[in-house]
JSON list of C-alpha atoms in Angstrom, two decimals:
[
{"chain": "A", "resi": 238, "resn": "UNK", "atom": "CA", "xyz": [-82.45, -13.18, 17.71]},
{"chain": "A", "resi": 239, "resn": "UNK", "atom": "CA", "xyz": [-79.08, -15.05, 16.98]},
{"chain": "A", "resi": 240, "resn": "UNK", "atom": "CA", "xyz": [-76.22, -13.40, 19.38]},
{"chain": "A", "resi": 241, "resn": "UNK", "atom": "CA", "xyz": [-73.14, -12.13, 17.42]},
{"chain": "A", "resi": 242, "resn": "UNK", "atom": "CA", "xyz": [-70.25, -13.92, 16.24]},
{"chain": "A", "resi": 243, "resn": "UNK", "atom": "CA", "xyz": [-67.93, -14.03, 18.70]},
{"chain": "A", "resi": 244, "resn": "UNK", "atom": "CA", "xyz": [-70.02, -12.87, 21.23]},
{"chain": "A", "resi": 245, "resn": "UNK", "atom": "CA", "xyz": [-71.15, -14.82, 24.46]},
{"chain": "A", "resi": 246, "resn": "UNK", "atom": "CA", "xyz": [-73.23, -16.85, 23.52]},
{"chain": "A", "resi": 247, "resn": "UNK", "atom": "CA", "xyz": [-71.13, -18.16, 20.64]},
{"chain": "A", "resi": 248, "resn": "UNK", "atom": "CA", "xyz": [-71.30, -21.58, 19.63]},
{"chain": "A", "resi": 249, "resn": "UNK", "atom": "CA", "xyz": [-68.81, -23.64, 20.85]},
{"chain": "A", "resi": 250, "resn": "UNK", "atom": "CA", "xyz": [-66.59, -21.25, 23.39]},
{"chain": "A", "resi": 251, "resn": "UNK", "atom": "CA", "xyz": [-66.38, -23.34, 26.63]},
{"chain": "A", "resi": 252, "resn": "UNK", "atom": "CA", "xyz": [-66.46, -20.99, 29.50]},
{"chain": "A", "resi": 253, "resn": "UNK", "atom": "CA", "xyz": [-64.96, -21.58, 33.06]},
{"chain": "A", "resi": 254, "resn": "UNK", "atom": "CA", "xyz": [-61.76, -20.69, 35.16]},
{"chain": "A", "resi": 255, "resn": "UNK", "atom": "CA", "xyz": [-58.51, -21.71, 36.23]},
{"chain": "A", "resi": 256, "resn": "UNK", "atom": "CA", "xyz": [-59.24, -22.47, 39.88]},
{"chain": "A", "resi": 257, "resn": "UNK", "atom": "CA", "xyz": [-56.81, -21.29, 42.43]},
{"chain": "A", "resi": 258, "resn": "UNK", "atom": "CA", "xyz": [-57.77, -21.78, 46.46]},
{"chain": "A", "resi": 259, "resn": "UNK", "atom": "CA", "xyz": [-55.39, -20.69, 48.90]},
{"chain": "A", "resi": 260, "resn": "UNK", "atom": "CA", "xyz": [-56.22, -22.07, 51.92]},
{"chain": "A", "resi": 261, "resn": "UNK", "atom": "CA", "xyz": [-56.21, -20.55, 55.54]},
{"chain": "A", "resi": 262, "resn": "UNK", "atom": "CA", "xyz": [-52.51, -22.17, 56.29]},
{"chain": "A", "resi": 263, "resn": "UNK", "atom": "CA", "xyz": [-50.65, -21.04, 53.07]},
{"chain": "A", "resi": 264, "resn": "UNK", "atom": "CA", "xyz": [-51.68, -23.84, 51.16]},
{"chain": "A", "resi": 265, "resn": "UNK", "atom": "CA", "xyz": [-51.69, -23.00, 47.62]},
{"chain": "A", "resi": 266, "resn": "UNK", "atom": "CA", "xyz": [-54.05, -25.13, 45.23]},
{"chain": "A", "resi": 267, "resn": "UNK", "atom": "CA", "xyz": [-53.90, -24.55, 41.29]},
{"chain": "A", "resi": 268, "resn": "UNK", "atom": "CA", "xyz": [-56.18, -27.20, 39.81]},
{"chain": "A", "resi": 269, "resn": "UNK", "atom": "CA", "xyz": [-56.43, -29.06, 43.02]},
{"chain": "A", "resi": 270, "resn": "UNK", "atom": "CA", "xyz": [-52.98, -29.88, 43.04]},
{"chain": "A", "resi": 271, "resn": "UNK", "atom": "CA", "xyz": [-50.73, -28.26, 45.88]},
{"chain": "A", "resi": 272, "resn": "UNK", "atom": "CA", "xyz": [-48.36, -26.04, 44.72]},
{"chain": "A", "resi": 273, "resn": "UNK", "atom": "CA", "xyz": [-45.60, -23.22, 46.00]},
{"chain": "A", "resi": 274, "resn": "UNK", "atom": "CA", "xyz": [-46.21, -20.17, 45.56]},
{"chain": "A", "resi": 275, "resn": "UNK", "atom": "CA", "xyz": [-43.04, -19.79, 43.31]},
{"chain": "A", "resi": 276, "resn": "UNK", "atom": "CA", "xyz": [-45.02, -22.31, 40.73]},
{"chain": "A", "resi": 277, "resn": "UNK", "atom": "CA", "xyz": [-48.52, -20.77, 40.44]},
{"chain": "A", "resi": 278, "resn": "UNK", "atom": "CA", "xyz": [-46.86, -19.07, 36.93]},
{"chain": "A", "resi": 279, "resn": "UNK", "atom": "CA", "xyz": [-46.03, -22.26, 35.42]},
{"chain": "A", "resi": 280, "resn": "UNK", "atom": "CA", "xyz": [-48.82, -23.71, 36.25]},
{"chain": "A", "resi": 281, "resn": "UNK", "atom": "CA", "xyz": [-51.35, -21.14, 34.79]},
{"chain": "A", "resi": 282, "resn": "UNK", "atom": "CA", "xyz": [-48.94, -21.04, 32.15]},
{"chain": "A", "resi": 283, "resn": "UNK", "atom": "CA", "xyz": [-49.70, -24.80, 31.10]},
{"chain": "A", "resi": 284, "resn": "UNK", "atom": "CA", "xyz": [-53.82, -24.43, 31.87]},
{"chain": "A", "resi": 285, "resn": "UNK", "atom": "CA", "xyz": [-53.98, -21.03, 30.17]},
{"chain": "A", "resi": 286, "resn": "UNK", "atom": "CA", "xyz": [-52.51, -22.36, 26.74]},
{"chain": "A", "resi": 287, "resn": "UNK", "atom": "CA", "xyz": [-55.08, -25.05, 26.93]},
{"chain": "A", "resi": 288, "resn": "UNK", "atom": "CA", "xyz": [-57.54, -22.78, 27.72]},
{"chain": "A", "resi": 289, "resn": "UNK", "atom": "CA", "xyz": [-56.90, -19.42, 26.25]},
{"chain": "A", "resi": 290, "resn": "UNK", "atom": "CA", "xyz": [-60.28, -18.00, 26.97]},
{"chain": "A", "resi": 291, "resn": "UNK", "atom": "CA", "xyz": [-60.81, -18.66, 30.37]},
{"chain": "A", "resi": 292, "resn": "UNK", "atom": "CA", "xyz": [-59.60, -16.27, 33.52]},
{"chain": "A", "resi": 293, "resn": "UNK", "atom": "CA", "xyz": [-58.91, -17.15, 36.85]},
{"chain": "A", "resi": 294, "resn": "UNK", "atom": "CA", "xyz": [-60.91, -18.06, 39.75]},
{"chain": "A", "resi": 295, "resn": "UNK", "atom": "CA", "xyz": [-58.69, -17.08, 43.30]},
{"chain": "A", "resi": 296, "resn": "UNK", "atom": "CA", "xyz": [-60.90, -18.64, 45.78]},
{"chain": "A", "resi": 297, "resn": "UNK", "atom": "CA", "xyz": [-59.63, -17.29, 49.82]},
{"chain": "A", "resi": 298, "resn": "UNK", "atom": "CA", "xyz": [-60.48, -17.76, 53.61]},
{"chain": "A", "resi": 299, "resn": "UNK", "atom": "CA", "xyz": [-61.22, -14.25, 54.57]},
{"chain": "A", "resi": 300, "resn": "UNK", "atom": "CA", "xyz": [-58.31, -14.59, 57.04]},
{"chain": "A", "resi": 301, "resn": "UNK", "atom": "CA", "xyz": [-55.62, -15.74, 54.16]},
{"chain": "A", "resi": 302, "resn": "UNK", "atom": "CA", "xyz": [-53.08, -13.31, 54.80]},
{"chain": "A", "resi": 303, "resn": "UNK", "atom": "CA", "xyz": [-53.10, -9.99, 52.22]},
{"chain": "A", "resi": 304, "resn": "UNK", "atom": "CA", "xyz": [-49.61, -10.44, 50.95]},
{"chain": "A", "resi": 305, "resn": "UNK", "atom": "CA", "xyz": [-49.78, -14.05, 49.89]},
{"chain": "A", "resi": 306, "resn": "UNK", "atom": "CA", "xyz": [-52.85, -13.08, 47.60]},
{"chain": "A", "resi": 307, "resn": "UNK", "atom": "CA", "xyz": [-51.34, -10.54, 46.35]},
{"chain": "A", "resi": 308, "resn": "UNK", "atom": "CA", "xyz": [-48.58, -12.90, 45.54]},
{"chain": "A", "resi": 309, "resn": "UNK", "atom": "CA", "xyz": [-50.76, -15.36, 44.14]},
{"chain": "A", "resi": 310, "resn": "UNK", "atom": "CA", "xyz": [-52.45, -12.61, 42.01]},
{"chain": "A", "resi": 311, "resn": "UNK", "atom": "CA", "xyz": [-49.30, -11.56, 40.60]},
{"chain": "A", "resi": 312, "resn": "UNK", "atom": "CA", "xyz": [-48.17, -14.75, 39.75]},
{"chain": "A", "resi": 313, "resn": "UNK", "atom": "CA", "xyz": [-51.56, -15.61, 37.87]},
{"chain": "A", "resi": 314, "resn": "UNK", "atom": "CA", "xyz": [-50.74, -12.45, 35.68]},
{"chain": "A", "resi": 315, "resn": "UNK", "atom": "CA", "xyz": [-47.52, -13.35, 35.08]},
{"chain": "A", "resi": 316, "resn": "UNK", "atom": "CA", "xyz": [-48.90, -16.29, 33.50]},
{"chain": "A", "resi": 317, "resn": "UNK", "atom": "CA", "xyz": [-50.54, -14.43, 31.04]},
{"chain": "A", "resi": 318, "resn": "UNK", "atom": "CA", "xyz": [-54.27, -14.42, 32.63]},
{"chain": "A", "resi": 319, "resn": "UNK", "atom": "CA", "xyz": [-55.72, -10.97, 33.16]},
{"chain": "A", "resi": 320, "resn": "UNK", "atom": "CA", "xyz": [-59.52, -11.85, 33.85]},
{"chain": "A", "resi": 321, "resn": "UNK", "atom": "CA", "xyz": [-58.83, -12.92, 37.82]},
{"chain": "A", "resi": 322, "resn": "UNK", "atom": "CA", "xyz": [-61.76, -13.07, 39.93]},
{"chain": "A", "resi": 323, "resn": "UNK", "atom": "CA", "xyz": [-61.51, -13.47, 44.01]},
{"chain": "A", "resi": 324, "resn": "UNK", "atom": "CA", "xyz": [-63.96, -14.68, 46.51]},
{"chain": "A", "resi": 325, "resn": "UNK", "atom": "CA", "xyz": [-63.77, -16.63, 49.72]},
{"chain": "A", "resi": 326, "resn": "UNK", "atom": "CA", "xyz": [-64.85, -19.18, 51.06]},
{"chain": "A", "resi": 327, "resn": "UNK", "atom": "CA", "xyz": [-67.09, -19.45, 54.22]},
{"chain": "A", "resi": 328, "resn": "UNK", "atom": "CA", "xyz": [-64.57, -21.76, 55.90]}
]
């Protein structure tokens, strides 16, 4: 059975994330490059028109402090991405 246009499986849809780690000391990574805070929008901005389909990937030390993921978060959707995963890391 053939999957559905348009559906998962659909030939030729790339799928992945925009990868965001914040790391234990505030550090802020979009794409592996270090960022502020303040600049997480512009950059999801730029990846997300390249990549339209993809969501976000928010990858956290379980002690990151609350507020700057939530800050993070908000910034991501402010940058037009509403399919934002979060996990941490074991470090």
């Amino acid at each position: 059975m053939c999957a559905p246009s348009g559906g998962p499986a659909a030939a030729g849809k790339e799928t992945g994330s925009i990868s965001i780690v914040v790391k234990q000391g505030g550090e802020v990574l979009v794409d592996n490059r270090i960022v502020d805070v303040r600049a997480v929008r512009a950059n999801v901005e730029r990846l997300h028109a390249q990549k339209p389909e993809w969501g976000a990937m928010v990858t956290t030390s379980p002690s990151t402090e609350t507020g700057l993921l939530v800050q993070v978060i908000d910034q991501i959707r402010l940058g037009g991405v509403d399919n934002i995963s979060v996990g941490t890391s074991a470090r």
